[in-house]
Structures are given as structure tokens and as C-alpha cells.
Coordinates of C-alpha atoms and ligand atoms in Angstrom, one line a residue:
X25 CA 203.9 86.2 -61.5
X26 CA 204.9 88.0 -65.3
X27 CA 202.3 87.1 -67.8
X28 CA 204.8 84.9 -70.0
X29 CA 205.4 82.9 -67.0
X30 CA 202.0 82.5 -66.7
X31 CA 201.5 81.6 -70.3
X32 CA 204.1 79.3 -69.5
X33 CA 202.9 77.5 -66.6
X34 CA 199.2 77.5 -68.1
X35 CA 200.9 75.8 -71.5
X36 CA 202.6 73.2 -69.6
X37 CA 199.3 72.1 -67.4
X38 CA 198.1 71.9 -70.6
X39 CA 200.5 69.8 -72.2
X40 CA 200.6 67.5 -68.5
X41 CA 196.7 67.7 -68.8
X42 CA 196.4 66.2 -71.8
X43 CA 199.1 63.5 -71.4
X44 CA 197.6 62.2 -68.3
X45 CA 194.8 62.0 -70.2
X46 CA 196.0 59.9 -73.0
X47 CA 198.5 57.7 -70.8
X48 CA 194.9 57.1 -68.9
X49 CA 193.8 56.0 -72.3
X50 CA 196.9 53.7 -73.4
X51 CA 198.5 51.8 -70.3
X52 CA 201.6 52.0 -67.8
X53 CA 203.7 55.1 -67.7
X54 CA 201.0 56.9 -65.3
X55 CA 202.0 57.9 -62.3
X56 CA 204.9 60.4 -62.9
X57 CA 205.0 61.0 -66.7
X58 CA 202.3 63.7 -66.7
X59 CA 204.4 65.6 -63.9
X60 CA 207.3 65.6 -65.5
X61 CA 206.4 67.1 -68.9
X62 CA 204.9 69.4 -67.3
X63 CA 208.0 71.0 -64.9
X64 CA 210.2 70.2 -68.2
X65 CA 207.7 73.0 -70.2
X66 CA 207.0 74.7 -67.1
X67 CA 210.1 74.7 -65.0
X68 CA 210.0 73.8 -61.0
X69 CA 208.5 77.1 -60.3
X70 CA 205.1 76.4 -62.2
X71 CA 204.2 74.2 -60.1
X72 CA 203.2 76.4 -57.4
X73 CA 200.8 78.0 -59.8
X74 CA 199.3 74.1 -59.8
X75 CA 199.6 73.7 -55.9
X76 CA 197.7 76.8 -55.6
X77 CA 194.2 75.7 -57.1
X78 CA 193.7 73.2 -54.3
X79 CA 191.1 75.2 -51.9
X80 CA 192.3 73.8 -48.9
X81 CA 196.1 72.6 -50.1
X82 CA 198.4 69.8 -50.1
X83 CA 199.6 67.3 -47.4
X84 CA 203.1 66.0 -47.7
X85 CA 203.7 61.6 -46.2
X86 CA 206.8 61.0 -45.8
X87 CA 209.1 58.1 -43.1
X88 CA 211.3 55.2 -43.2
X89 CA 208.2 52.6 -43.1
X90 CA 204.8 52.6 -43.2
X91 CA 204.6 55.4 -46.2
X92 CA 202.4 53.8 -48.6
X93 CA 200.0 52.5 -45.8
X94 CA 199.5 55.3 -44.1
X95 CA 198.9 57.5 -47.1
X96 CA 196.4 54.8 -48.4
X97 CA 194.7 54.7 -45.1
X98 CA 194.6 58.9 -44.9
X99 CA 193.0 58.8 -48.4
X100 CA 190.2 56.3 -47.2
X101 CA 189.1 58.5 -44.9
X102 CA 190.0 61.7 -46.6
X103 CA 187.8 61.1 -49.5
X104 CA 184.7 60.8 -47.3
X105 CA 184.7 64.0 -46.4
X106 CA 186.4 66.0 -49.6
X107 CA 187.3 65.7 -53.2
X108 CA 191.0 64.4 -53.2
X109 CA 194.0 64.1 -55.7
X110 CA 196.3 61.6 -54.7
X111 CA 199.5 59.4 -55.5
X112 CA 201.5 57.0 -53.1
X113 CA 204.2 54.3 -54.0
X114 CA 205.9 57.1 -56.3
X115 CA 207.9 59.0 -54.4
X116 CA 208.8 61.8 -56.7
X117 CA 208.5 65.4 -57.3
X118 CA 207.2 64.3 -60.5
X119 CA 204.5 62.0 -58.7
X120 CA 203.1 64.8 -57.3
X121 CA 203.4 67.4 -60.1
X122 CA 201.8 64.5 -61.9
X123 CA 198.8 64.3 -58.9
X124 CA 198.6 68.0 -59.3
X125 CA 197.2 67.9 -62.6
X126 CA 193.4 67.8 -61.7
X127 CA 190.7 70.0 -61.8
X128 CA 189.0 71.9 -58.6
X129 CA 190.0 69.5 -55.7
X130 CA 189.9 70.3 -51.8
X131 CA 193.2 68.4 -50.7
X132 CA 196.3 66.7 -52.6
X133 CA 197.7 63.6 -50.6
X134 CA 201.1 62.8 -51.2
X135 CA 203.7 59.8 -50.5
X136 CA 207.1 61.2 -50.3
X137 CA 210.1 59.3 -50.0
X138 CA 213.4 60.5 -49.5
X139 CA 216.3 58.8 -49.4
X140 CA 218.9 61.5 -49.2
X141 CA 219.9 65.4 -50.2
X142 CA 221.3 64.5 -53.2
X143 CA 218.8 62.1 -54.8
X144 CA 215.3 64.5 -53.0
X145 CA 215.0 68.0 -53.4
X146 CA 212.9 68.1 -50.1
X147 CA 213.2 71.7 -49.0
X148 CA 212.8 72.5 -53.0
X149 CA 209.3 70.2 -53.2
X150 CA 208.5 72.1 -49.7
X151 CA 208.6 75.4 -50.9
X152 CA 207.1 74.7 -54.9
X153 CA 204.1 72.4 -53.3
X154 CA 203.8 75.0 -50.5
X155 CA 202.3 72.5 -48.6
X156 CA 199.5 72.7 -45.0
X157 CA 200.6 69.3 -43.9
X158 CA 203.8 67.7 -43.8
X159 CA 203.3 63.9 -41.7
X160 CA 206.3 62.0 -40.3
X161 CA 205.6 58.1 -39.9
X162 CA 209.0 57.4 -38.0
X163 CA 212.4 57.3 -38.8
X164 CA 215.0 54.5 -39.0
X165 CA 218.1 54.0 -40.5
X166 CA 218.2 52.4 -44.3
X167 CA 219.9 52.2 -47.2
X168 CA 223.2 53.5 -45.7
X169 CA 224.6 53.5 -49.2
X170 CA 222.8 55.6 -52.1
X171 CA 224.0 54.6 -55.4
X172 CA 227.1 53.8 -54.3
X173 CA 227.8 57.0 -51.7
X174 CA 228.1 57.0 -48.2
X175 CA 224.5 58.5 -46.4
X176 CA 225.2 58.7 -42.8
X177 CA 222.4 58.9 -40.6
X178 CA 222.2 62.2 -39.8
X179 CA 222.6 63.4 -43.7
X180 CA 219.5 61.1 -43.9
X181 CA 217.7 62.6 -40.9
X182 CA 218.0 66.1 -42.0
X183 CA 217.0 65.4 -45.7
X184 CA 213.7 64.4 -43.6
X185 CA 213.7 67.7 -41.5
X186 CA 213.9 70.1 -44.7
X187 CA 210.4 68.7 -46.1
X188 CA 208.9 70.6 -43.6
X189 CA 211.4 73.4 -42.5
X190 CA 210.7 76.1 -44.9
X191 CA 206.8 75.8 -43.7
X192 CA 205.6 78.9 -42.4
X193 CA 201.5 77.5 -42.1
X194 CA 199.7 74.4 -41.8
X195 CA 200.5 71.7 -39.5
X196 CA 203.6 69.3 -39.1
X197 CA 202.2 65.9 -37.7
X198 CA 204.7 63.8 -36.2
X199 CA 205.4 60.5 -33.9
X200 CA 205.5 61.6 -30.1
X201 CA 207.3 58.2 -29.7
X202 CA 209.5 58.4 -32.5
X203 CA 212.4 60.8 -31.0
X204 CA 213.7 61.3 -34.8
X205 CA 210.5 62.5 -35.5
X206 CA 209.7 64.1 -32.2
X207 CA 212.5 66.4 -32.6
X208 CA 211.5 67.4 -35.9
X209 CA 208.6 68.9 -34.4
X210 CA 210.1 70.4 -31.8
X211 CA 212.3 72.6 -34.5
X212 CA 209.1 73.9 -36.1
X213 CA 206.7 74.4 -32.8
X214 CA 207.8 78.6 -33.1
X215 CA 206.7 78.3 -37.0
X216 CA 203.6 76.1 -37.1
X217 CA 201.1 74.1 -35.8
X218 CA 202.7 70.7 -34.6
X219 CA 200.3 67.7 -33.9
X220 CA 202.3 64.6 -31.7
X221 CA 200.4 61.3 -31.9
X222 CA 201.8 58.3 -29.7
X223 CA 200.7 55.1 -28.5
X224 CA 199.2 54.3 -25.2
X225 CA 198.6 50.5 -24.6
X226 CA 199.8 47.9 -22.1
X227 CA 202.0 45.4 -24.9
X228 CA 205.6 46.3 -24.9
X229 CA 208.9 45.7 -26.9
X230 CA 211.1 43.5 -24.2
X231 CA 213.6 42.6 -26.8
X232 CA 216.9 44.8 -27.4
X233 CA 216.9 48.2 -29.3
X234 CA 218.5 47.5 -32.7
X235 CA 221.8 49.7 -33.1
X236 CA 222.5 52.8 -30.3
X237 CA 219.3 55.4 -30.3
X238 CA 221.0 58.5 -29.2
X239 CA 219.4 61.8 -28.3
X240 CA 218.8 63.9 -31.6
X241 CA 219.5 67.2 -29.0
X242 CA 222.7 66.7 -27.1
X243 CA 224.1 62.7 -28.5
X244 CA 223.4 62.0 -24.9
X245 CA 222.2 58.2 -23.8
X246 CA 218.1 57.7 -24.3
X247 CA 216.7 56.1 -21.5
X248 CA 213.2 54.2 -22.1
X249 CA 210.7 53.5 -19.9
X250 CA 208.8 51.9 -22.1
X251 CA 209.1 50.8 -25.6
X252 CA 206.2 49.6 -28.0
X253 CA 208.5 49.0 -31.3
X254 CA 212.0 49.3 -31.3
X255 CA 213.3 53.1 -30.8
X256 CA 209.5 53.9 -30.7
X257 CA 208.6 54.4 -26.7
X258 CA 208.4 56.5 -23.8
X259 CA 212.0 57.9 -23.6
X260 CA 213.8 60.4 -22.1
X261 CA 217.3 61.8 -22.5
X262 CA 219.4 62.0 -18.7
X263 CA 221.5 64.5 -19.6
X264 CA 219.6 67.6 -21.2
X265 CA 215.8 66.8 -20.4
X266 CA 214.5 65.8 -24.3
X267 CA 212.1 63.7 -23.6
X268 CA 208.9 62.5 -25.7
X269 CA 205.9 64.4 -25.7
X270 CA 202.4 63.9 -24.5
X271 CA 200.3 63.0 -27.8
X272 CA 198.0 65.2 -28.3
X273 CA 195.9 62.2 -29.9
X274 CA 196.4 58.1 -28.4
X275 CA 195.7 54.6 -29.3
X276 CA 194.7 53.2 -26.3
X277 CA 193.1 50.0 -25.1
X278 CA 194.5 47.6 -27.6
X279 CA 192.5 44.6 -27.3
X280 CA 193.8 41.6 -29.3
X281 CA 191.8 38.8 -30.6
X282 CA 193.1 36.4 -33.2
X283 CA 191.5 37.6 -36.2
X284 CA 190.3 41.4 -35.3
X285 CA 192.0 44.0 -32.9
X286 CA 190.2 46.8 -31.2
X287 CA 191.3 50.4 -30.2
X288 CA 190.7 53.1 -29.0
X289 CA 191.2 56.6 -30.4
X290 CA 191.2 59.3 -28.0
X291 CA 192.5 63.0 -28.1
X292 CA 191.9 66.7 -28.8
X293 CA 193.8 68.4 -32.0
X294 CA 193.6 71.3 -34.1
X295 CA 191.6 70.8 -37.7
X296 CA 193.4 73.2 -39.9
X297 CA 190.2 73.3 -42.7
X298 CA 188.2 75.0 -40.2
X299 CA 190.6 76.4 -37.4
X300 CA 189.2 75.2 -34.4
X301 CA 190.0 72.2 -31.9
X302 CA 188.4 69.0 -32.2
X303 CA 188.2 66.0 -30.3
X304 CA 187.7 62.2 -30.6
X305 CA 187.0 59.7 -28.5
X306 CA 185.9 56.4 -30.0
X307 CA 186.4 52.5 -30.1
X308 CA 187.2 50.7 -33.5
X309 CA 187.7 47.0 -34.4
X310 CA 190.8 46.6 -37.0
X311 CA 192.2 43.7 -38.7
X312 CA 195.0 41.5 -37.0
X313 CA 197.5 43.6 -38.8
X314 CA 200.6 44.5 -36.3
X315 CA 201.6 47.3 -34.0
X316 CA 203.5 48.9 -36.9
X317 CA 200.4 49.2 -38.4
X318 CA 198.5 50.3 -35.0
X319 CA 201.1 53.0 -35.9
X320 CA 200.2 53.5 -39.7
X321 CA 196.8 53.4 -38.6
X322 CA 197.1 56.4 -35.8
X323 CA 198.9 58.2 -38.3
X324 CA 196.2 58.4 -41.0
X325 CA 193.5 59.0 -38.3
X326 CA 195.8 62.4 -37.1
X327 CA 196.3 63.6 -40.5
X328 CA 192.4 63.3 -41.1
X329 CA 190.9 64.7 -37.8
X330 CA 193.6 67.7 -39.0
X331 CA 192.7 68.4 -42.4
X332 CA 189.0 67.5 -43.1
X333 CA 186.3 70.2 -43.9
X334 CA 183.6 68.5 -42.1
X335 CA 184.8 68.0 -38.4
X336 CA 181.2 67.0 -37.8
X337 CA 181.8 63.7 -39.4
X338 CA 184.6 62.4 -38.2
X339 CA 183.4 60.0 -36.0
X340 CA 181.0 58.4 -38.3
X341 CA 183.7 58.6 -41.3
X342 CA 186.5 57.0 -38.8
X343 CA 184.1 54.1 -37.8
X344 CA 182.9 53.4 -41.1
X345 CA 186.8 53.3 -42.6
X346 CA 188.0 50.8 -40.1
X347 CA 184.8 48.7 -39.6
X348 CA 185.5 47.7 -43.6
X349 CA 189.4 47.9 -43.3
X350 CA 191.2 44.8 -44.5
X351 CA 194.8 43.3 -45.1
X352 CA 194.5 44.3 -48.7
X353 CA 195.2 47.8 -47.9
X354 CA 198.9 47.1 -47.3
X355 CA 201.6 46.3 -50.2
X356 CA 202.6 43.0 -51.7
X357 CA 205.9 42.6 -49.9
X358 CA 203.8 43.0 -46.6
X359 CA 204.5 40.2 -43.6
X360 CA 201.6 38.3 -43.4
X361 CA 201.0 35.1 -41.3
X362 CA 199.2 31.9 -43.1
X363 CA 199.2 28.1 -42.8
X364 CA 201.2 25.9 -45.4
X365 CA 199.6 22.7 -43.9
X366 CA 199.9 21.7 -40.0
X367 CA 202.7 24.6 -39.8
X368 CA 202.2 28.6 -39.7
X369 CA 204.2 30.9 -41.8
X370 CA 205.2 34.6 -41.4
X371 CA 206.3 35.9 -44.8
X372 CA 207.3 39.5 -46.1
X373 CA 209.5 42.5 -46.3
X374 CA 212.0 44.1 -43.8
X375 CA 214.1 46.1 -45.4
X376 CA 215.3 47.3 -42.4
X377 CA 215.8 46.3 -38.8
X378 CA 213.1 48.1 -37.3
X379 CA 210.3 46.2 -40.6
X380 CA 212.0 42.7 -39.8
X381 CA 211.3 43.6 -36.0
X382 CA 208.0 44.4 -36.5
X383 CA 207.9 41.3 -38.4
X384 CA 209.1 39.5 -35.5
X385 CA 207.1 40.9 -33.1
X386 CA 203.6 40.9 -35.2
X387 CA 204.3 36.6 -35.5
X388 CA 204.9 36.6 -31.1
X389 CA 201.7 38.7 -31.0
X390 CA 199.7 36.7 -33.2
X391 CA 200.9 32.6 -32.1
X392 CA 201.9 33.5 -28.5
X393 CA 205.4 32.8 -26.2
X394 CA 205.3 29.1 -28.1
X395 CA 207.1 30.6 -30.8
X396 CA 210.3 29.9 -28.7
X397 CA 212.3 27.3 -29.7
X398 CA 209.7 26.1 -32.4
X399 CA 210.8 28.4 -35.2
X400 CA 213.4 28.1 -38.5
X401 CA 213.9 31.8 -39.7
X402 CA 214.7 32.1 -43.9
X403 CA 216.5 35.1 -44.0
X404 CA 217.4 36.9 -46.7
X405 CA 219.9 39.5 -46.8
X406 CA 221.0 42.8 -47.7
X407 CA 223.3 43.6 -50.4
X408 CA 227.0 45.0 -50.3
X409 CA 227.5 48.0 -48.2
X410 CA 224.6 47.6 -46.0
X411 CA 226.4 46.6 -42.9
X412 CA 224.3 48.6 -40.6
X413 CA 220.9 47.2 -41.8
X414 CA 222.7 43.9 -41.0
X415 CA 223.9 44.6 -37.9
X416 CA 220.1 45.3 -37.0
X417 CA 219.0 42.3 -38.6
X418 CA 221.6 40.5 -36.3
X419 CA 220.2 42.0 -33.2
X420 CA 216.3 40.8 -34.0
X421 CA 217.7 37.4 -35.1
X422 CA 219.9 36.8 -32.0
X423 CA 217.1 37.9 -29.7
X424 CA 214.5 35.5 -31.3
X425 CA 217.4 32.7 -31.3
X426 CA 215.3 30.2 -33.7
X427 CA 216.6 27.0 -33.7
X428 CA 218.0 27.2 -37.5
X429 CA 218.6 30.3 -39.7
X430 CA 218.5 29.5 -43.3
X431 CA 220.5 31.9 -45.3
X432 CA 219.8 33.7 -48.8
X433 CA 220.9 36.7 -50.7
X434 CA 218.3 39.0 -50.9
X435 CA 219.9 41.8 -52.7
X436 CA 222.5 41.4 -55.8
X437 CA 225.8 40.4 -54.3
X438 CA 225.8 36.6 -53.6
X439 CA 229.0 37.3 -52.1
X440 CA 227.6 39.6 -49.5
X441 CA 225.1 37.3 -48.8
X442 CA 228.3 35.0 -47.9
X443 CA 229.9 37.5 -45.6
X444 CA 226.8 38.2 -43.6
X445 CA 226.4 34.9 -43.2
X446 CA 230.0 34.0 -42.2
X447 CA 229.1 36.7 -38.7
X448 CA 225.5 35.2 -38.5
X449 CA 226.8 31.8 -38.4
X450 CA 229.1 32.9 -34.7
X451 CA 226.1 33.1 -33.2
X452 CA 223.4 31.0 -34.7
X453 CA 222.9 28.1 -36.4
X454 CA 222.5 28.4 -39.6
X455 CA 223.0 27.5 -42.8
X456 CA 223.7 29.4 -46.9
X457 CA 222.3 29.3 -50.3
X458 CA 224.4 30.9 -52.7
X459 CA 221.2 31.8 -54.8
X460 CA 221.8 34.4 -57.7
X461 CA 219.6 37.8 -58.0
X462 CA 219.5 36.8 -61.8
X463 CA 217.9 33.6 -61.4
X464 CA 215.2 34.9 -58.7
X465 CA 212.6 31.9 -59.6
X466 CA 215.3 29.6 -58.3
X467 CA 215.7 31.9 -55.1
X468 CA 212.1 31.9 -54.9
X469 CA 211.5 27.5 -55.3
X470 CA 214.0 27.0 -53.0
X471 CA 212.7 29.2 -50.7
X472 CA 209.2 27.9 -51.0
X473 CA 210.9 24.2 -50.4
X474 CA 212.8 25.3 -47.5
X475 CA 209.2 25.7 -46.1
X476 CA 207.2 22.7 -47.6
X477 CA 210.4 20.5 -45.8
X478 CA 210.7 22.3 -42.5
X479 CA 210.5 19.9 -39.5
X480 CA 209.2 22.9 -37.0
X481 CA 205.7 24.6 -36.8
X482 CA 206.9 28.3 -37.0
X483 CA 208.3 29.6 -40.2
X484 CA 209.3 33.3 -40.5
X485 CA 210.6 34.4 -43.9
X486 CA 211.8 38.0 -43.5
X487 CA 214.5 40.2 -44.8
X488 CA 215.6 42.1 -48.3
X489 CA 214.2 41.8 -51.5
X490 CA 211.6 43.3 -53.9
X491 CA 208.5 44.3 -53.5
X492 CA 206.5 42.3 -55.9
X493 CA 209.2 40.9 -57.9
X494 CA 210.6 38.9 -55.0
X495 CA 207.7 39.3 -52.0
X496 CA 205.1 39.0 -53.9
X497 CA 205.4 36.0 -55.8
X498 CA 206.5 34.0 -53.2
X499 CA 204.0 34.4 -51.5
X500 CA 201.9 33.8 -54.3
X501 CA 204.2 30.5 -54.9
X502 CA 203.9 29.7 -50.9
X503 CA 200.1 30.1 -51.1
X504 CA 199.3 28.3 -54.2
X505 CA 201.9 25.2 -52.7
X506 CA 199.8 25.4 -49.7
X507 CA 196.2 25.3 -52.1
X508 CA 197.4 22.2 -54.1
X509 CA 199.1 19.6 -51.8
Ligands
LIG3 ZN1 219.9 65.1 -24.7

């Protein structure tokens, strides 16, 4: 590096330095401000010189769902073992640039979300962050428009792939039962380490696959044997031999009891702090939380056993992380199950078919096969252009079949919310709310009265909608109802 780029890279972690400070000292702003004075002083190409004082070096979160709680959970553990920056539920460049900006640390964490080429720069952030780990969660298909432009599938897949492809070190850790993921992996075995983790437990997914899942090699059919969340399962393709991997670290022995679940971790990987093998082998009780969390959960536990410095403690740091684990560690649009009165509600997020599956699946788990023909679903729906997420949404909602769906925009088009629910309407019964986006508190009271005068004893409330602005204070709303009557 030229010494005025140096003087320029070394002015603008000043300048980030020093604004991190003082946002730290005033309020919001924080999480990407910092970051993004600094690559506008220090241009993109500074930021290596910032990636570089991390002694071990940066891992990289990125997937359709489960981001945020997987990151959360890696950084649990993580910071047992070694000093940590961090940032999740940011999803920029500048998030990270802003992370960055810390004095000596051992290992940056990192949510990543990308939506698409054009809006990411994820082979750009790849090669500036240079990082050792790049984690897949799993990928599913979302937001099929971006700001108003078509992203097809595989546009969407391959802005996925190019986090990791220019990665000549380091590990890629990705879902062995995810073949979107799986096949990501399989691209960069000749390059770098690649870790698989998968499930291995008896409960299965016996309702249909939500759109086609074709193989990522040759288009071909995938045939599963077995499928524990949607396109997440033991597949194989019949006509050019993909098929998923053995996981080179399992969940196995799920054992479910109403309010804790216990697992077992098992499996040998390679720890890139110290360049040796290690293995694991233990049994940990976890909050009733849903496989996709089993999921988020596996995830974490891979990305720790491959990047902590003291390999020695990994079973005592694993067992003491999930042994105080609780439901607070996921986000405030997350499905949760509670009782409003004599009936039981399941309430949050899924933004996309596979999270409303989960959804689904997480209430059967928890309340049992009397779930069938006992339940009203409130659904809420996606905006205009999101046909596909729909169509998803359709093929969870037929399959459950509740007696009435009640329908509600979710996004901003009312009228959208109208034509979904003309195609809904074939199949189910159901009926339509014409609720504005501007006027969410009325979305959100009649929503909350939908529930306080259902006749039936299940209650799922699922679909699209914000985070906290939507989510989160209906539940609030739901719970406080519940509190006061
Ligand atoms: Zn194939």
C-alpha cells in the first residue's frame, strides 16, 4: 500500500473512530454511520487495511432466514472464547465497515443480507473484508421484485455464491440439506476448506414442497428421501448423481418436550484458529423454539467449533450457551405460540414460504395432530409483484386446510391483497379485510379482534409485514388483550 493511501485509510478510521464514538454518546444512527464515513474518506479499498487488524479475521452470515439468529447465537458462544466485534440486523457493507472500527479484536461477526447483484456488492465485500468464514443458513426464494425489477431466482442464488467465490482461505460453512447451499460448497471444495452441517433426527416434513426444487447442477427432478423443512432433506438428483452430503457435524436425537427440547451435537470438523480437527459429541437441552431454529442453532454451533481459539473449551462453552438460551434471542416478528384465554395462538413473521412453513410446522410440533380441523389462519399477504411468495404461501395454507382463512394485506397494496385473495378464496374458505398499510393500528385491532372473537382453539397469524412496526406490536397488543380480560 503507497504511503498517502495509508494516510488516507489511517485518517478515515480516524474520522469513523471518533464518530462511533460520539453517535455512542448521542443516540440512534449507530450501526452503519461510523462505516460509512469512513469508506466515503477512505474509499472501498481502506477497508482492507481495517479487516486486516483482526488476528484471526472476519466471518461473513449470510441466507434467506435465520440470519440474525444464527449470527446472534454464533456470537454467544464466540465471545466465550475470544474478543469479538460484531453487527447483525444491518446488512450492509457499511454495517460491517462500521463493526470494523474497533481496537485489537480476535474475530469480526457479521450478518449479511443480500438481496440481489445490483442492490449487494457481495464479491466486492468478499474481496475488501477478505474474510476466513463465509456461513450459508439456507436459501429460498424471496422478494422476487427488488425496487420494482425483476430478480429471478437464479440472479438471487448467484448474488449468494459470490460472497464466498473470490475466497482463496478460510472455511465456507454451509447446509448439507439445503441443495442451494450445498452446491455452493461444492464450487469452492478445490479452493477452501468446506464444512456441511445437516440434520439427523426421526421428525419429518410430510406436507408438499412449496414451488418446484430443481437440481442447482443439471435442472434435473430432486428426489427426497426424507425432508425435515421444506426443500431442506435428504435429496438426491436421478439424473446426474448431485446429491446431499454427509455433514460433517449432526443434530441428532431430537427429543421434544413441551417446554424444552434436547439434542444432540455430534461430528468431527476442522477449527481454522488452530488448524487441526476437532470433534464433539454432546447432549443439550434448548428452548421449544422450532426446527428452523434446530437449524439456526446447528449453524452457530458449526461456525464456533470452526473458528474458536480455544478448541479445549468447546464443550463446556457449548453447554453453558444453550443450558441459559432463551426465546429472547430471536427477533420481534418471530412466531411464537401463547394463550389468549382457553385458545392457543401462533403469531409472527413469514415473509416467505419456507418462514410461514416453518410457522406451520413449529404450531403441529408444539399442540400435536389436533390442530386439524380446529384452526382459523389470519393471513396476511404480500404486496404487488410477489406472486411467487404467494404461490408458496398457497401451498402451506392448502396443505393445513384450516377451517377459515381470514384475509389481510400485509404489505402496501390493498388491492393485491384483493387479488391474492380472489385465488385463495378457490380453494379455501375464507374471507378479506381491505385494511390500509397507512392506518396499520387499525390492521393491527382488527387483527387482535379477529382472535379475541374466534370460535376455534387454534389461531395461527402468519404472513407479511414488518418486523416491529407490524409483528411486534401485535403481539404486544395480543399479549396485553390476553393480560387484561
Ligand atoms: Zn442433476
Amino acid at each position: 500500500m503507497g504511503l498517502s493511501r495509508t494516510i488516507r485509510c489511517r485518517t478515515a478510521e480516524s474520522a469513523g473512530k471518533l464518530s462511533k464514538h460520539l453517535i455512542k454518546l448521542g443516540s440512534g444512527m449507530g450501526k452503519s454511520y461510523p462505516g460509512y464515513l469512513f469508506i466515503q474518506i477512505g474509499s472501498l479499498k481502506c477497508v482492507n487495511y481495517l479487516a486486516r487488524k483482526l488476528s484471526i479475521g472476519s466471518i461473513i452470515i449470510t441466507g434467506t432466514n435465520g440470519k440474525t439468529t444464527s449470527t446472534k447465537i454464533t456470537i454467544l458462544l464466540l465471545t466465550k472464547d475470544a474478543k469479538l466485534t460484531f453487527n447483525y440486523e444491518s446488512n450492509t457493507i457499511n454495517a460491517i465497515v462500521t463493526g470494523l472500527l474497533t481496537g485489537k479484536v480476535d474475530l469480526g461477526v457479521f450478518e449479511y443480507g443480500i438481496r440481489d447483484v445490483k442492490h449487494g456488492i457481495p464479491d466486492t465485500v468478499c474481496k475488501i473484508v477478505d474474510p476466513v468464514g463465509v456461513v450459508y443458513t439456507n436459501i429460498s426464494r424471496e422478494h422476487s421484485q427488488v425496487s420494482g425489477r425483476e430478480n429471478p431466482f437464479e440472479e438471487y442464488l448467484m448474488a449468494k455464491q459470490l460472497l464466498s467465490t473470490p475466497m482463496k482461505r478460510g472455511v465456507v460453512i454451509c447446509n448439507a440439506d439445503d441443495p442451494r447451499t450445498t452446491i455452493i460448497g461444492k464450487n469452492k471444495e478445490q479452493d477452501t476448506k468446506v464444512t456441511y452441517y445437516g440434520l439427523d433426527i426421526d421428525l419429518e416434513d410430510k406436507t408438499p414442497l412449496t414451488g418446484d426444487v430443481f437440481c442447482p447442477l443439471c435442472h434435473g427432478n430432486l428426489v427426497y428421501s426424507k425432508r425435515y423443512l421444506n426443500h431442506r432433506g435428504i435429496y438426491e438428483c436421478i439424473s446426474c448423481g448431485f446429491k446431499r452430503p454427509e455433514p460433517d457435524i449432526k443434530l441428532t436425537k431430537l427429543l421434544l418436550e413441551k417446554e424444552k427440547w434436547w439434542v444432540s451435537l455430534v461430528g468431527e470438523i476442522y477449527n481454522y484458529s488452530t488448524d487441526k480437527n476437532v470433534s464433539i459429541d454432546l447432549q443439550v437441552p434448548l428452548p421449544a423454539f422450532g426446527i428452523h431454529n434446530l437449524y439456526n442453532l446447528l449453524c452457530a454451533v458449526t461456525t464456533y467449533v470452526s473458528f474458536t481459539p480455544q478448541p479445549e473449551n468447546i464443550k463446556k462453552t457449548i453447554i453453558d450457551t444453550c443450558e441459559t438460551l432463551d426465546l429472547s434471542i430471536l427477533p420481534p416478528g418471530r412466531f411464537e405460540i401463547f394463550k389468549v384465554k382457553d385458545k392457543w395462538v401462533g403469531m409472527g413473521q413469514g415473509d416467505n414460504g419456507d418462514a410461514l412453513k416453518a410457522n406451520i410446522q413449529f404450531m403441529e410440533s408444539y399442540l400435536g395432530d389436533d390442530i386439524t380441523g380446529n384452526t382459523a389462519f389470519i393471513y396476511t399477504t404480500p404486496d404487488e409483484g410477489e406472486d411467487e411468495i404467494f404461490e408458496d404461501h398457497l401451498s402451506s395454507l392448502n396443505s393445513l386446510n384450516p377451517v377459515i382463512v381470514h384475509v389481510i394485506p400485509g404489505r402496501e397494496s390493498v388491492e393485491a391483497g384483493r387479488s391474492y385473495y380472489n385465488i385463495l378464496k378457490e380453494s379455501l374458505h375464507a374471507d378479506f379485510y381491505p385494511l390500509s398499510h397507512e392506518d396499520m393500528d387499525k390492521r393491527i385491532d382488527k387483527i387482535r379482534d379477529l382472535v379475541k372473537e374466534s370460535s376455534y382453539k387454534y389461531i395461527i397469524v402468519s404472513g407479511c409485514g414488518p418486523e416491529q412496526y407490524m409483528w411486534g406490536n401485535l403481539k404486544l397488543r395480543c399479549k396485553s388483550h390476553k393480560k387484561n380480560s
